[in-house]
Amino acid sequence: MKKTVILYAPIAHELRARLEQEFEVIFFNKIDQNNEQQFLAALPTAVGVIGTGIDIKGDRLAKAVNLKAISTISVGYDNFDVAELTAKGIRLMHTPDVLTDTTADLIFTLLMATARRIVEVSDFIHQGHWKRSVDQSLFGVDIHHKKIGIIGMGNIGQAVAKRAYLGFDMQVFYYSRHRKPEVDQQYQAVWCELDQLLKEVDFVCITLPLTKETEHLINQEKLSLMKPSAILINGGRGKIIDEQALINALKTKQIRAAGLDVFVQEPLPMDSELLQLSNVVLAPHIGSATFETRYKMAELAVENLIAALQPEKPKKNLVNREVA
Ligand code: NAP
């Protein structure tokens, strides 16, 4: 008899068929308050789950008494309690690499849109205000030959550095736990302390995971170190920034502007003060959201789950390597 897995995200027909070759698949398009009870009722039957966008910890995890593997269709895994999973012997698999370039593209898109005020000028035309050449009130700032500071020089950070250095002749600074000699060499990058980076650069890009150490890493004190002309881009996770401190810094023009793909609460509540500010460009957590990349992520997550549940297969994308 086939083992049962729960698929809780819409994936391509042929990828779902691949899962069905191996497992009995219980499918949910997404989990919300309408089907949460059905999801909880299915959890005890599952040896594996695959999907994205929800937490599986605490009460949910307690229901999953037969669970051996979780395959998240994402590289970030801050919605899981890795220590709790490890203690229970549950493998956590994720999808690094396949989304790196796409996410770096989005981060650079936000950087450029924020520097050149693309949303504001587009609205300006839509609202019928374009009667003559624009004046300084709609000028942006240069990107090329400026200084970029990348916080978190991992896969995505390096792909941002590549775009900045090779495409825009930018000077690259970075802050990461470890120095990366190959990055220093390839992009003439400078590894420095966070405070020094914040004081020095024109664009600050966050490409970090959310962890206990990185939560609120960028707070009021850190924002106050940035130049008033600087722009902050967040492509990591919302909670890495103290969002209220950022709102205050944007309101008072302590920094010039921000481009944000991630937020403390997602979807962003309609009463968020961020929606009142013109010097912020917002994206609804779309770093990896292209047809091609979301397909590759789902494909990898399917293979990850199959590998995680077959003792003989190598577990390449295992997060908690302590689980044998
Ligand atoms: P990665 O290759 O693991 O890189 C993460 C980097 O963060 C590493 O270089 C690591 O430093 C650094 N880091 C971790 N903790 C740190 C700390 N306390 N202080 C300083 N540096 C620290 O991961 P990735 O693939 O680049 O992805 C990074 C994150 O981006 C993900 O975890 C996810 O949250 C986010 N993401 C967002 C989207 C989106 O849609 N916006 C899409 C994909 C990913 P060392 O290498 O020096 O150890």
mmCIF file of N, CA and C in Angstrom, residues 118-186:
data_model
loop_
_atom_site.group_PDB
_atom_site.id
_atom_site.type_symbol
_atom_site.label_atom_id
_atom_site.label_comp_id
_atom_site.label_asym_id
_atom_site.label_seq_id
_atom_site.Cartn_x
_atom_site.Cartn_y
_atom_site.Cartn_z
ATOM 1 N N ILE A 118 9.729 54.853 -10.170
ATOM 2 C CA ILE A 118 8.914 54.379 -11.285
ATOM 3 C C ILE A 118 7.413 54.343 -10.954
ATOM 4 N N VAL A 119 7.081 53.972 -9.735
ATOM 5 C CA VAL A 119 5.656 53.907 -9.371
ATOM 6 C C VAL A 119 5.053 55.319 -9.353
ATOM 7 N N GLU A 120 5.794 56.261 -8.750
ATOM 8 C CA GLU A 120 5.308 57.650 -8.691
ATOM 9 C C GLU A 120 5.131 58.262 -10.078
ATOM 10 N N VAL A 121 6.125 58.029 -10.957
ATOM 11 C CA VAL A 121 6.026 58.679 -12.275
ATOM 12 C C VAL A 121 4.964 58.012 -13.144
ATOM 13 N N SER A 122 4.763 56.721 -12.936
ATOM 14 C CA SER A 122 3.703 56.026 -13.666
ATOM 15 C C SER A 122 2.336 56.566 -13.218
ATOM 16 N N ASP A 123 2.173 56.715 -11.914
ATOM 17 C CA ASP A 123 0.919 57.296 -11.380
ATOM 18 C C ASP A 123 0.707 58.716 -11.922
ATOM 19 N N PHE A 124 1.796 59.457 -12.008
ATOM 20 C CA PHE A 124 1.769 60.847 -12.491
ATOM 21 C C PHE A 124 1.138 60.892 -13.905
ATOM 22 N N ILE A 125 1.558 59.954 -14.748
ATOM 23 C CA ILE A 125 0.994 59.921 -16.107
ATOM 24 C C ILE A 125 -0.465 59.464 -16.070
ATOM 25 N N HIS A 126 -0.703 58.351 -15.331
ATOM 26 C CA HIS A 126 -2.076 57.827 -15.237
ATOM 27 C C HIS A 126 -3.056 58.905 -14.778
ATOM 28 N N GLN A 127 -2.581 59.768 -13.870
ATOM 29 C CA GLN A 127 -3.478 60.773 -13.301
ATOM 30 C C GLN A 127 -3.581 62.036 -14.178
ATOM 31 N N GLY A 128 -2.962 61.990 -15.352
ATOM 32 C CA GLY A 128 -3.107 63.084 -16.319
ATOM 33 C C GLY A 128 -2.309 64.321 -15.996
ATOM 34 N N HIS A 129 -1.225 64.179 -15.184
ATOM 35 C CA HIS A 129 -0.441 65.364 -14.788
ATOM 36 C C HIS A 129 0.690 65.693 -15.759
ATOM 37 N N TRP A 130 0.940 64.825 -16.781
ATOM 38 C CA TRP A 130 2.109 65.050 -17.649
ATOM 39 C C TRP A 130 1.741 66.054 -18.743
ATOM 40 N N LYS A 131 2.009 67.321 -18.466
ATOM 41 C CA LYS A 131 1.668 68.394 -19.412
ATOM 42 C C LYS A 131 2.921 68.994 -20.062
ATOM 43 N N ARG A 132 4.070 68.859 -19.389
ATOM 44 C CA ARG A 132 5.347 69.389 -19.900
ATOM 45 C C ARG A 132 6.470 68.559 -19.286
ATOM 46 N N SER A 133 7.731 68.872 -19.661
ATOM 47 C CA SER A 133 8.867 68.108 -19.118
ATOM 48 C C SER A 133 8.823 68.122 -17.595
ATOM 49 N N VAL A 134 9.196 66.995 -17.004
ATOM 50 C CA VAL A 134 9.110 66.938 -15.536
ATOM 51 C C VAL A 134 10.201 67.817 -14.918
ATOM 52 N N ASP A 135 9.915 68.326 -13.743
ATOM 53 C CA ASP A 135 10.926 69.126 -13.039
ATOM 54 C C ASP A 135 11.523 68.293 -11.901
ATOM 55 N N GLN A 136 12.319 68.959 -11.077
ATOM 56 C CA GLN A 136 13.074 68.247 -10.023
ATOM 57 C C GLN A 136 12.189 67.458 -9.075
ATOM 58 N N SER A 137 10.918 67.845 -8.990
ATOM 59 C CA SER A 137 10.060 67.163 -8.024
ATOM 60 C C SER A 137 9.895 65.680 -8.369
ATOM 61 N N LEU A 138 10.232 65.297 -9.606
ATOM 62 C CA LEU A 138 10.140 63.876 -9.971
ATOM 63 C C LEU A 138 11.496 63.267 -10.343
ATOM 64 N N PHE A 139 12.568 63.990 -10.078
ATOM 65 C CA PHE A 139 13.884 63.430 -10.376
ATOM 66 C C PHE A 139 14.181 62.256 -9.439
ATOM 67 N N GLY A 140 14.940 61.302 -9.968
ATOM 68 C CA GLY A 140 15.427 60.194 -9.142
ATOM 69 C C GLY A 140 16.892 60.388 -8.809
ATOM 70 N N VAL A 141 17.533 59.289 -8.396
ATOM 71 C CA VAL A 141 18.973 59.334 -8.120
ATOM 72 C C VAL A 141 19.665 58.259 -8.950
ATOM 73 N N ASP A 142 20.947 58.483 -9.241
ATOM 74 C CA ASP A 142 21.717 57.504 -10.009
ATOM 75 C C ASP A 142 21.915 56.209 -9.231
ATOM 76 N N ILE A 143 22.084 55.159 -10.017
ATOM 77 C CA ILE A 143 22.395 53.831 -9.454
ATOM 78 C C ILE A 143 23.847 53.474 -9.805
ATOM 79 N N HIS A 144 24.193 53.666 -11.082
ATOM 80 C CA HIS A 144 25.523 53.290 -11.555
ATOM 81 C C HIS A 144 26.610 54.067 -10.797
ATOM 82 N N HIS A 145 27.721 53.365 -10.562
ATOM 83 C CA HIS A 145 28.888 53.931 -9.878
ATOM 84 C C HIS A 145 28.627 54.343 -8.428
ATOM 85 N N LYS A 146 27.491 53.915 -7.876
ATOM 86 C CA LYS A 146 27.236 54.201 -6.453
ATOM 87 C C LYS A 146 27.725 53.021 -5.601
ATOM 88 N N LYS A 147 27.530 53.146 -4.288
ATOM 89 C CA LYS A 147 27.954 52.082 -3.361
ATOM 90 C C LYS A 147 26.742 51.274 -2.913
ATOM 91 N N ILE A 148 26.861 49.944 -3.024
ATOM 92 C CA ILE A 148 25.773 49.074 -2.561
ATOM 93 C C ILE A 148 26.291 48.251 -1.378
ATOM 94 N N GLY A 149 25.461 48.090 -0.372
ATOM 95 C CA GLY A 149 25.813 47.280 0.797
ATOM 96 C C GLY A 149 24.860 46.101 0.871
ATOM 97 N N ILE A 150 25.417 44.902 0.809
ATOM 98 C CA ILE A 150 24.577 43.698 0.799
ATOM 99 C C ILE A 150 24.682 43.029 2.159
ATOM 100 N N ILE A 151 23.541 42.875 2.822
ATOM 101 C CA ILE A 151 23.538 42.264 4.150
ATOM 102 C C ILE A 151 23.080 40.821 3.988
ATOM 103 N N GLY A 152 24.022 39.871 4.120
ATOM 104 C CA GLY A 152 23.757 38.459 3.874
ATOM 105 C C GLY A 152 24.320 38.069 2.512
ATOM 106 N N MET A 153 25.611 37.713 2.479
ATOM 107 C CA MET A 153 26.251 37.430 1.180
ATOM 108 C C MET A 153 26.181 35.929 0.887
ATOM 109 N N GLY A 154 24.944 35.413 0.801
ATOM 110 C CA GLY A 154 24.745 34.007 0.418
ATOM 111 C C GLY A 154 24.477 33.936 -1.071
ATOM 112 N N ASN A 155 23.672 32.958 -1.476
ATOM 113 C CA ASN A 155 23.403 32.768 -2.910
ATOM 114 C C ASN A 155 22.778 34.012 -3.525
ATOM 115 N N ILE A 156 21.723 34.525 -2.896
ATOM 116 C CA ILE A 156 21.010 35.664 -3.486
ATOM 117 C C ILE A 156 21.866 36.930 -3.375
ATOM 118 N N GLY A 157 22.505 37.110 -2.226
ATOM 119 C CA GLY A 157 23.380 38.271 -2.060
ATOM 120 C C GLY A 157 24.452 38.320 -3.142
ATOM 121 N N GLN A 158 25.026 37.157 -3.456
ATOM 122 C CA GLN A 158 26.075 37.123 -4.490
ATOM 123 C C GLN A 158 25.516 37.432 -5.875
ATOM 124 N N ALA A 159 24.293 36.988 -6.120
ATOM 125 C CA ALA A 159 23.672 37.276 -7.428
ATOM 126 C C ALA A 159 23.335 38.771 -7.535
ATOM 127 N N VAL A 160 23.019 39.401 -6.410
ATOM 128 C CA VAL A 160 22.794 40.861 -6.411
ATOM 129 C C VAL A 160 24.131 41.575 -6.642
ATOM 130 N N ALA A 161 25.183 41.084 -5.970
ATOM 131 C CA ALA A 161 26.519 41.688 -6.135
ATOM 132 C C ALA A 161 26.959 41.624 -7.596
ATOM 133 N N LYS A 162 26.683 40.494 -8.242
ATOM 134 C CA LYS A 162 27.067 40.326 -9.651
ATOM 135 C C LYS A 162 26.383 41.381 -10.528
ATOM 136 N N ARG A 163 25.089 41.548 -10.321
ATOM 137 C CA ARG A 163 24.336 42.549 -11.091
ATOM 138 C C ARG A 163 24.890 43.954 -10.832
ATOM 139 N N ALA A 164 25.164 44.233 -9.562
ATOM 140 C CA ALA A 164 25.607 45.578 -9.178
ATOM 141 C C ALA A 164 26.984 45.891 -9.760
ATOM 142 N N TYR A 165 27.890 44.929 -9.623
ATOM 143 C CA TYR A 165 29.285 45.186 -10.026
ATOM 144 C C TYR A 165 29.446 45.138 -11.542
ATOM 145 N N LEU A 166 28.944 44.046 -12.145
ATOM 146 C CA LEU A 166 29.168 43.875 -13.587
ATOM 147 C C LEU A 166 28.238 44.742 -14.426
ATOM 148 N N GLY A 167 27.010 44.923 -13.937
ATOM 149 C CA GLY A 167 26.028 45.654 -14.738
ATOM 150 C C GLY A 167 26.030 47.149 -14.500
ATOM 151 N N PHE A 168 26.338 47.568 -13.283
ATOM 152 C CA PHE A 168 26.148 48.976 -12.929
ATOM 153 C C PHE A 168 27.408 49.646 -12.374
ATOM 154 N N ASP A 169 28.554 48.947 -12.481
ATOM 155 C CA ASP A 169 29.822 49.517 -12.002
ATOM 156 C C ASP A 169 29.717 50.010 -10.562
ATOM 157 N N MET A 170 28.953 49.284 -9.762
ATOM 158 C CA MET A 170 28.803 49.725 -8.364
ATOM 159 C C MET A 170 29.951 49.161 -7.516
ATOM 160 N N GLN A 171 30.223 49.857 -6.429
ATOM 161 C CA GLN A 171 31.209 49.380 -5.467
ATOM 162 C C GLN A 171 30.448 48.550 -4.432
ATOM 163 N N VAL A 172 30.889 47.315 -4.234
ATOM 164 C CA VAL A 172 30.125 46.383 -3.386
ATOM 165 C C VAL A 172 30.744 46.266 -1.984
ATOM 166 N N PHE A 173 29.904 46.503 -0.977
ATOM 167 C CA PHE A 173 30.273 46.248 0.419
ATOM 168 C C PHE A 173 29.331 45.149 0.913
ATOM 169 N N TYR A 174 29.769 44.329 1.861
ATOM 170 C CA TYR A 174 28.842 43.340 2.398
ATOM 171 C C TYR A 174 29.124 43.020 3.855
ATOM 172 N N TYR A 175 28.042 42.570 4.489
ATOM 173 C CA TYR A 175 28.134 42.092 5.871
ATOM 174 C C TYR A 175 27.524 40.701 5.896
ATOM 175 N N SER A 176 28.277 39.734 6.370
ATOM 176 C CA SER A 176 27.842 38.339 6.469
ATOM 177 C C SER A 176 28.596 37.729 7.620
ATOM 178 N N ARG A 177 28.157 36.554 8.064
ATOM 179 C CA ARG A 177 28.897 35.957 9.189
ATOM 180 C C ARG A 177 30.339 35.647 8.794
ATOM 181 N N HIS A 178 30.499 35.207 7.543
ATOM 182 C CA HIS A 178 31.844 34.823 7.097
ATOM 183 C C HIS A 178 32.281 35.675 5.916
ATOM 184 N N ARG A 179 33.565 35.930 5.871
ATOM 185 C CA ARG A 179 34.140 36.610 4.720
ATOM 186 C C ARG A 179 34.147 35.639 3.529
ATOM 187 N N LYS A 180 33.951 36.159 2.322
ATOM 188 C CA LYS A 180 33.907 35.297 1.126
ATOM 189 C C LYS A 180 35.016 35.741 0.164
ATOM 190 N N PRO A 181 36.199 35.122 0.266
ATOM 191 C CA PRO A 181 37.330 35.556 -0.581
ATOM 192 C C PRO A 181 36.991 35.529 -2.074
ATOM 193 N N GLU A 182 36.163 34.547 -2.504
ATOM 194 C CA GLU A 182 35.855 34.471 -3.945
ATOM 195 C C GLU A 182 34.984 35.651 -4.370
ATOM 196 N N VAL A 183 34.127 36.126 -3.465
ATOM 197 C CA VAL A 183 33.276 37.287 -3.765
ATOM 198 C C VAL A 183 34.133 38.557 -3.763
ATOM 199 N N ASP A 184 35.049 38.631 -2.798
ATOM 200 C CA ASP A 184 35.956 39.788 -2.721
ATOM 201 C C ASP A 184 36.698 39.929 -4.048
ATOM 202 N N GLN A 185 37.130 38.775 -4.562
ATOM 203 C CA GLN A 185 37.934 38.790 -5.787
ATOM 204 C C GLN A 185 37.066 39.065 -7.024
ATOM 205 N N GLN A 186 35.945 38.333 -7.137
ATOM 206 C CA GLN A 186 35.122 38.450 -8.356
ATOM 207 C C GLN A 186 34.506 39.829 -8.529
#
